[in-house]
């Protein structure tokens, strides 16, 4: 049975095109006009992404110490930074050499002076390349305490590169100060005889330079290392309370496999 709106057509094969045409004509006349929609198809190809490492690769390093520890050289180059396609966009390298001269030693107390020379270089795809160098003279004091504790302090003056206080927008020759203090010993008093700790604080302060610099002219960091025989040491680092700059806390476990 056919709809009264459609003509009575013979649905044989030779009349099929005519029936189809008539049906489409009727549907067109009795259907409400629909708004036209613009469809845009976007085709793109994503560049291959370099694989990410779960644990960063250790930096390339070289170290040499004189047999009597009076002279040493250290060089380090971290893994370069890559863009999503795996191309190198920046890389850095640092080299340090220094000497040690013992001034005084008596009853476990020692005073040592250590001049050091430090050079660093950076390469960036967008510019800002070039080596920088600095020097610093440290005085180191070590004092043994009761119950196996040991106190070590180090203070030095030099330029900002020598004391690890670089500023990309400041003069490398600006004078700066760096001070460090560490307390180490065993946790036997709390029942952990095989666990040792090393609590260290390091601070730097810019003494001269451009006062228009936007970055904080000083830094202060705390570091606690816990070590136990047969286990990987645990490191906890943080910025000092009340210090200028970004607040942070980091955790790290070091080990070799």
mmCIF file of C-alpha atoms in Angstrom:
data_model
loop_
_atom_site.group_PDB
_atom_site.id
_atom_site.type_symbol
_atom_site.label_atom_id
_atom_site.label_comp_id
_atom_site.label_asym_id
_atom_site.label_seq_id
_atom_site.Cartn_x
_atom_site.Cartn_y
_atom_site.Cartn_z
ATOM 1 C CA UNK A 1 0.000 0.000 0.000
ATOM 2 C CA UNK A 2 1.322 3.401 -0.929
ATOM 3 C CA UNK A 3 0.927 6.745 0.791
ATOM 4 C CA UNK A 4 -1.752 9.016 -0.693
ATOM 5 C CA UNK A 5 0.913 11.697 -1.095
ATOM 6 C CA UNK A 6 2.878 9.520 -3.486
ATOM 7 C CA UNK A 7 1.720 8.665 -7.009
ATOM 8 C CA UNK A 8 0.737 5.087 -7.733
ATOM 9 C CA UNK A 9 3.929 3.864 -9.414
ATOM 10 C CA UNK A 10 4.738 0.502 -10.833
ATOM 11 C CA UNK A 11 7.829 -0.665 -8.880
ATOM 12 C CA UNK A 12 9.254 -2.738 -11.671
ATOM 13 C CA UNK A 13 12.949 -2.470 -12.371
ATOM 14 C CA UNK A 14 12.482 -0.343 -15.484
ATOM 15 C CA UNK A 15 10.356 2.180 -13.519
ATOM 16 C CA UNK A 16 12.709 2.342 -10.413
ATOM 17 C CA UNK A 17 14.516 5.546 -11.399
ATOM 18 C CA UNK A 18 11.221 7.335 -11.991
ATOM 19 C CA UNK A 19 9.858 6.215 -8.600
ATOM 20 C CA UNK A 20 12.976 7.369 -6.824
ATOM 21 C CA UNK A 21 12.849 10.762 -8.494
ATOM 22 C CA UNK A 22 9.203 11.258 -7.577
ATOM 23 C CA UNK A 23 9.794 10.314 -3.944
ATOM 24 C CA UNK A 24 12.664 12.759 -3.614
ATOM 25 C CA UNK A 25 10.569 15.526 -5.215
ATOM 26 C CA UNK A 26 7.689 15.022 -2.774
ATOM 27 C CA UNK A 27 10.003 14.935 0.260
ATOM 28 C CA UNK A 28 11.618 18.148 -0.878
ATOM 29 C CA UNK A 29 8.273 19.962 -1.259
ATOM 30 C CA UNK A 30 6.843 18.869 2.113
ATOM 31 C CA UNK A 31 10.013 19.167 4.227
ATOM 32 C CA UNK A 32 10.870 22.320 6.175
ATOM 33 C CA UNK A 33 14.017 24.092 4.959
ATOM 34 C CA UNK A 34 16.993 23.271 7.204
ATOM 35 C CA UNK A 35 19.828 25.712 7.892
ATOM 36 C CA UNK A 36 23.096 25.021 6.137
ATOM 37 C CA UNK A 37 26.041 24.040 8.316
ATOM 38 C CA UNK A 38 29.655 24.665 7.425
ATOM 39 C CA UNK A 39 31.935 21.719 8.150
ATOM 40 C CA UNK A 40 35.698 22.210 8.376
ATOM 41 C CA UNK A 41 38.124 19.341 8.483
ATOM 42 C CA UNK A 42 41.584 19.945 9.911
ATOM 43 C CA UNK A 43 44.433 17.678 8.935
ATOM 44 C CA UNK A 44 47.810 17.846 10.667
ATOM 45 C CA UNK A 45 50.822 15.699 11.313
ATOM 46 C CA UNK A 46 52.441 15.679 14.765
ATOM 47 C CA UNK A 47 56.217 15.538 14.862
ATOM 48 C CA UNK A 48 57.668 12.537 16.652
ATOM 49 C CA UNK A 49 58.364 13.221 20.338
ATOM 50 C CA UNK A 50 61.608 12.289 21.970
ATOM 51 C CA UNK A 51 61.188 9.583 24.608
ATOM 52 C CA UNK A 52 61.127 10.794 28.221
ATOM 53 C CA UNK A 53 63.386 9.191 30.800
ATOM 54 C CA UNK A 54 61.851 8.133 34.107
ATOM 55 C CA UNK A 55 65.128 8.905 35.906
ATOM 56 C CA UNK A 56 67.414 11.613 34.464
ATOM 57 C CA UNK A 57 70.711 10.354 33.211
ATOM 58 C CA UNK A 58 73.683 11.186 35.451
ATOM 59 C CA UNK A 59 75.896 14.014 34.185
ATOM 60 C CA UNK A 60 79.147 13.293 32.445
ATOM 61 C CA UNK A 61 81.921 14.018 34.941
ATOM 62 C CA UNK A 62 85.646 13.776 35.410
ATOM 63 C CA UNK A 63 87.496 14.087 38.709
ATOM 64 C CA UNK A 64 91.129 13.904 39.730
ATOM 65 C CA UNK A 65 92.770 14.276 43.146
ATOM 66 C CA UNK A 66 96.450 14.490 43.979
ATOM 67 C CA UNK A 67 97.651 11.619 46.212
ATOM 68 C CA UNK A 68 98.083 14.017 49.157
ATOM 69 C CA UNK A 69 94.762 15.802 48.393
ATOM 70 C CA UNK A 70 96.595 19.108 47.928
ATOM 71 C CA UNK A 71 95.256 19.689 44.398
ATOM 72 C CA UNK A 72 92.112 18.576 42.591
ATOM 73 C CA UNK A 73 90.201 19.047 39.319
ATOM 74 C CA UNK A 74 86.498 18.416 38.713
ATOM 75 C CA UNK A 75 84.443 18.748 35.540
ATOM 76 C CA UNK A 76 80.744 18.086 34.940
ATOM 77 C CA UNK A 77 78.341 18.336 32.016
ATOM 78 C CA UNK A 78 74.637 17.566 32.656
ATOM 79 C CA UNK A 79 72.457 16.004 29.988
ATOM 80 C CA UNK A 80 71.431 18.714 27.456
ATOM 81 C CA UNK A 81 67.859 19.961 27.219
ATOM 82 C CA UNK A 82 65.875 18.660 24.253
ATOM 83 C CA UNK A 83 62.799 19.933 22.432
ATOM 84 C CA UNK A 84 59.816 17.615 21.682
ATOM 85 C CA UNK A 85 61.507 16.424 18.474
ATOM 86 C CA UNK A 86 64.728 15.437 20.246
ATOM 87 C CA UNK A 87 66.854 18.378 19.053
ATOM 88 C CA UNK A 88 69.298 19.971 21.532
ATOM 89 C CA UNK A 89 68.191 23.473 22.566
ATOM 90 C CA UNK A 90 70.633 24.183 25.441
ATOM 91 C CA UNK A 91 73.622 22.644 27.175
ATOM 92 C CA UNK A 92 75.928 23.579 30.067
ATOM 93 C CA UNK A 93 79.297 22.522 31.455
ATOM 94 C CA UNK A 94 81.224 23.429 34.625
ATOM 95 C CA UNK A 95 84.878 22.913 35.528
ATOM 96 C CA UNK A 96 86.534 23.590 38.880
ATOM 97 C CA UNK A 97 90.090 23.259 40.113
ATOM 98 C CA UNK A 98 91.506 24.107 43.489
ATOM 99 C CA UNK A 99 94.258 23.584 46.034
ATOM 100 C CA UNK A 100 94.334 22.881 49.765
ATOM 101 C CA UNK A 101 96.859 24.122 52.285
ATOM 102 C CA UNK A 102 96.622 23.145 55.938
ATOM 103 C CA UNK A 103 97.424 26.082 58.216
ATOM 104 C CA UNK A 104 96.823 24.510 61.626
ATOM 105 C CA UNK A 105 96.057 21.103 63.145
ATOM 106 C CA UNK A 106 95.932 20.111 66.818
ATOM 107 C CA UNK A 107 93.788 17.613 68.733
ATOM 108 C CA UNK A 108 91.506 16.947 65.781
ATOM 109 C CA UNK A 109 90.963 20.653 65.108
ATOM 110 C CA UNK A 110 92.157 21.747 61.689
ATOM 111 C CA UNK A 111 92.184 24.985 59.696
ATOM 112 C CA UNK A 112 92.690 24.869 55.943
ATOM 113 C CA UNK A 113 92.723 27.474 53.184
ATOM 114 C CA UNK A 114 91.563 26.532 49.706
ATOM 115 C CA UNK A 115 91.784 28.835 46.667
ATOM 116 C CA UNK A 116 89.525 27.694 43.842
ATOM 117 C CA UNK A 117 88.981 28.627 40.195
ATOM 118 C CA UNK A 118 85.638 27.884 38.524
ATOM 119 C CA UNK A 119 84.578 28.189 34.884
ATOM 120 C CA UNK A 120 81.189 27.569 33.338
ATOM 121 C CA UNK A 121 79.878 27.733 29.805
ATOM 122 C CA UNK A 122 76.388 27.553 28.353
ATOM 123 C CA UNK A 123 75.037 27.067 24.849
ATOM 124 C CA UNK A 124 71.519 28.037 23.871
ATOM 125 C CA UNK A 125 69.838 27.784 20.506
ATOM 126 C CA UNK A 126 68.447 31.334 20.818
ATOM 127 C CA UNK A 127 71.748 32.932 21.871
ATOM 128 C CA UNK A 128 73.204 33.919 25.238
ATOM 129 C CA UNK A 129 76.277 31.764 24.760
ATOM 130 C CA UNK A 130 79.705 32.297 26.208
ATOM 131 C CA UNK A 131 82.032 31.111 28.966
ATOM 132 C CA UNK A 132 82.247 32.745 32.387
ATOM 133 C CA UNK A 133 84.925 32.331 35.032
ATOM 134 C CA UNK A 134 85.392 33.169 38.686
ATOM 135 C CA UNK A 135 87.603 32.579 41.696
ATOM 136 C CA UNK A 136 87.135 32.297 45.449
ATOM 137 C CA UNK A 137 89.302 31.686 48.501
ATOM 138 C CA UNK A 138 87.777 29.505 51.242
ATOM 139 C CA UNK A 139 88.868 29.022 54.837
ATOM 140 C CA UNK A 140 87.716 25.690 56.285
ATOM 141 C CA UNK A 141 87.525 24.835 59.989
ATOM 142 C CA UNK A 142 86.820 21.345 61.357
ATOM 143 C CA UNK A 143 86.116 20.719 65.070
ATOM 144 C CA UNK A 144 85.369 17.311 66.665
ATOM 145 C CA UNK A 145 82.589 17.349 69.280
ATOM 146 C CA UNK A 146 81.480 14.963 72.004
ATOM 147 C CA UNK A 147 79.645 11.676 71.246
ATOM 148 C CA UNK A 148 81.299 11.434 67.847
ATOM 149 C CA UNK A 149 79.734 14.565 66.399
ATOM 150 C CA UNK A 150 81.766 16.747 64.052
ATOM 151 C CA UNK A 151 81.327 20.411 63.102
ATOM 152 C CA UNK A 152 82.723 21.798 59.864
ATOM 153 C CA UNK A 153 82.496 25.380 58.615
ATOM 154 C CA UNK A 154 83.642 27.044 55.415
ATOM 155 C CA UNK A 155 83.573 30.706 54.419
ATOM 156 C CA UNK A 156 84.936 32.457 51.366
ATOM 157 C CA UNK A 157 84.942 35.619 49.290
ATOM 158 C CA UNK A 158 85.073 35.789 45.522
ATOM 159 C CA UNK A 159 83.126 36.872 42.498
ATOM 160 C CA UNK A 160 79.607 35.594 41.850
ATOM 161 C CA UNK A 161 80.705 32.785 39.507
ATOM 162 C CA UNK A 162 83.288 31.531 41.986
ATOM 163 C CA UNK A 163 80.771 31.242 44.833
ATOM 164 C CA UNK A 164 78.021 29.611 42.706
ATOM 165 C CA UNK A 165 75.886 32.757 42.549
ATOM 166 C CA UNK A 166 75.382 33.335 38.813
ATOM 167 C CA UNK A 167 73.026 36.018 37.561
ATOM 168 C CA UNK A 168 72.173 36.088 33.854
ATOM 169 C CA UNK A 169 71.534 39.846 33.939
ATOM 170 C CA UNK A 170 74.344 40.923 36.276
ATOM 171 C CA UNK A 171 78.078 41.491 36.179
ATOM 172 C CA UNK A 172 80.132 38.339 36.713
ATOM 173 C CA UNK A 173 82.834 40.348 38.499
ATOM 174 C CA UNK A 174 80.562 41.418 41.380
ATOM 175 C CA UNK A 175 81.941 40.462 44.797
ATOM 176 C CA UNK A 176 80.001 37.839 46.774
ATOM 177 C CA UNK A 177 80.253 35.855 50.021
ATOM 178 C CA UNK A 178 79.500 32.192 50.649
ATOM 179 C CA UNK A 179 79.251 30.469 54.016
ATOM 180 C CA UNK A 180 78.620 26.808 54.855
ATOM 181 C CA UNK A 181 78.239 24.860 58.094
ATOM 182 C CA UNK A 182 77.595 21.158 58.652
ATOM 183 C CA UNK A 183 76.980 18.949 61.671
ATOM 184 C CA UNK A 184 77.462 15.193 61.263
ATOM 185 C CA UNK A 185 77.366 12.184 63.539
ATOM 186 C CA UNK A 186 75.525 9.007 64.499
ATOM 187 C CA UNK A 187 71.901 8.619 65.605
ATOM 188 C CA UNK A 188 72.871 6.178 68.342
ATOM 189 C CA UNK A 189 71.179 8.318 71.013
ATOM 190 C CA UNK A 190 67.790 7.439 69.518
ATOM 191 C CA UNK A 191 68.572 3.770 68.995
ATOM 192 C CA UNK A 192 69.889 3.993 65.414
ATOM 193 C CA UNK A 193 73.591 3.269 65.897
ATOM 194 C CA UNK A 194 74.164 2.282 62.250
ATOM 195 C CA UNK A 195 72.492 5.408 60.855
ATOM 196 C CA UNK A 196 74.509 8.560 60.287
ATOM 197 C CA UNK A 197 73.299 12.054 59.488
ATOM 198 C CA UNK A 198 74.826 15.117 57.869
ATOM 199 C CA UNK A 199 72.937 18.393 58.313
ATOM 200 C CA UNK A 200 74.283 21.203 56.158
ATOM 201 C CA UNK A 201 73.340 24.844 55.560
ATOM 202 C CA UNK A 202 74.819 26.976 52.773
ATOM 203 C CA UNK A 203 74.180 30.668 52.143
ATOM 204 C CA UNK A 204 75.429 33.133 49.548
ATOM 205 C CA UNK A 205 75.100 36.896 49.499
ATOM 206 C CA UNK A 206 75.966 39.441 46.834
ATOM 207 C CA UNK A 207 78.111 42.233 48.275
ATOM 208 C CA UNK A 208 78.399 44.439 45.200
ATOM 209 C CA UNK A 209 76.721 44.651 41.827
ATOM 210 C CA UNK A 210 73.839 46.239 39.978
ATOM 211 C CA UNK A 211 71.074 47.116 42.440
ATOM 212 C CA UNK A 212 68.552 47.002 39.569
ATOM 213 C CA UNK A 213 68.787 43.227 39.306
ATOM 214 C CA UNK A 214 65.410 41.566 39.475
ATOM 215 C CA UNK A 215 66.557 38.338 41.113
ATOM 216 C CA UNK A 216 67.231 37.991 44.818
ATOM 217 C CA UNK A 217 70.917 38.792 45.578
ATOM 218 C CA UNK A 218 71.209 35.988 48.142
ATOM 219 C CA UNK A 219 70.352 32.320 48.580
ATOM 220 C CA UNK A 220 70.068 29.953 51.526
ATOM 221 C CA UNK A 221 69.595 26.192 51.397
ATOM 222 C CA UNK A 222 69.308 23.373 53.927
ATOM 223 C CA UNK A 223 70.265 19.769 53.235
ATOM 224 C CA UNK A 224 69.913 16.649 55.381
ATOM 225 C CA UNK A 225 71.459 13.336 54.370
ATOM 226 C CA UNK A 226 70.668 10.081 56.176
ATOM 227 C CA UNK A 227 72.797 7.026 55.428
ATOM 228 C CA UNK A 228 72.769 3.465 56.722
ATOM 229 C CA UNK A 229 75.025 0.595 55.762
ATOM 230 C CA UNK A 230 73.464 -1.497 53.030
ATOM 231 C CA UNK A 231 70.818 1.096 52.128
ATOM 232 C CA UNK A 232 70.734 3.958 49.637
ATOM 233 C CA UNK A 233 71.217 7.363 51.307
ATOM 234 C CA UNK A 234 68.234 9.683 51.601
ATOM 235 C CA UNK A 235 68.625 13.404 50.826
ATOM 236 C CA UNK A 236 66.155 16.091 51.880
ATOM 237 C CA UNK A 237 66.737 19.644 50.661
ATOM 238 C CA UNK A 238 64.822 22.845 51.302
ATOM 239 C CA UNK A 239 65.168 26.600 51.224
ATOM 240 C CA UNK A 240 65.944 28.235 54.550
ATOM 241 C CA UNK A 241 62.966 29.634 56.504
ATOM 242 C CA UNK A 242 62.552 33.309 55.689
ATOM 243 C CA UNK A 243 65.009 33.208 52.773
ATOM 244 C CA UNK A 244 64.386 35.258 49.656
ATOM 245 C CA UNK A 245 63.286 33.605 46.445
ATOM 246 C CA UNK A 246 61.221 30.513 45.742
ATOM 247 C CA UNK A 247 60.261 28.158 48.596
ATOM 248 C CA UNK A 248 60.987 24.531 47.843
ATOM 249 C CA UNK A 249 61.481 21.092 49.384
ATOM 250 C CA UNK A 250 63.113 18.220 47.497
ATOM 251 C CA UNK A 251 63.588 14.531 48.281
ATOM 252 C CA UNK A 252 66.109 12.221 46.681
ATOM 253 C CA UNK A 253 67.415 8.675 47.063
ATOM 254 C CA UNK A 254 70.784 7.854 45.534
ATOM 255 C CA UNK A 255 71.943 4.387 44.651
ATOM 256 C CA UNK A 256 73.969 2.312 42.245
ATOM 257 C CA UNK A 257 72.731 -0.796 40.490
#
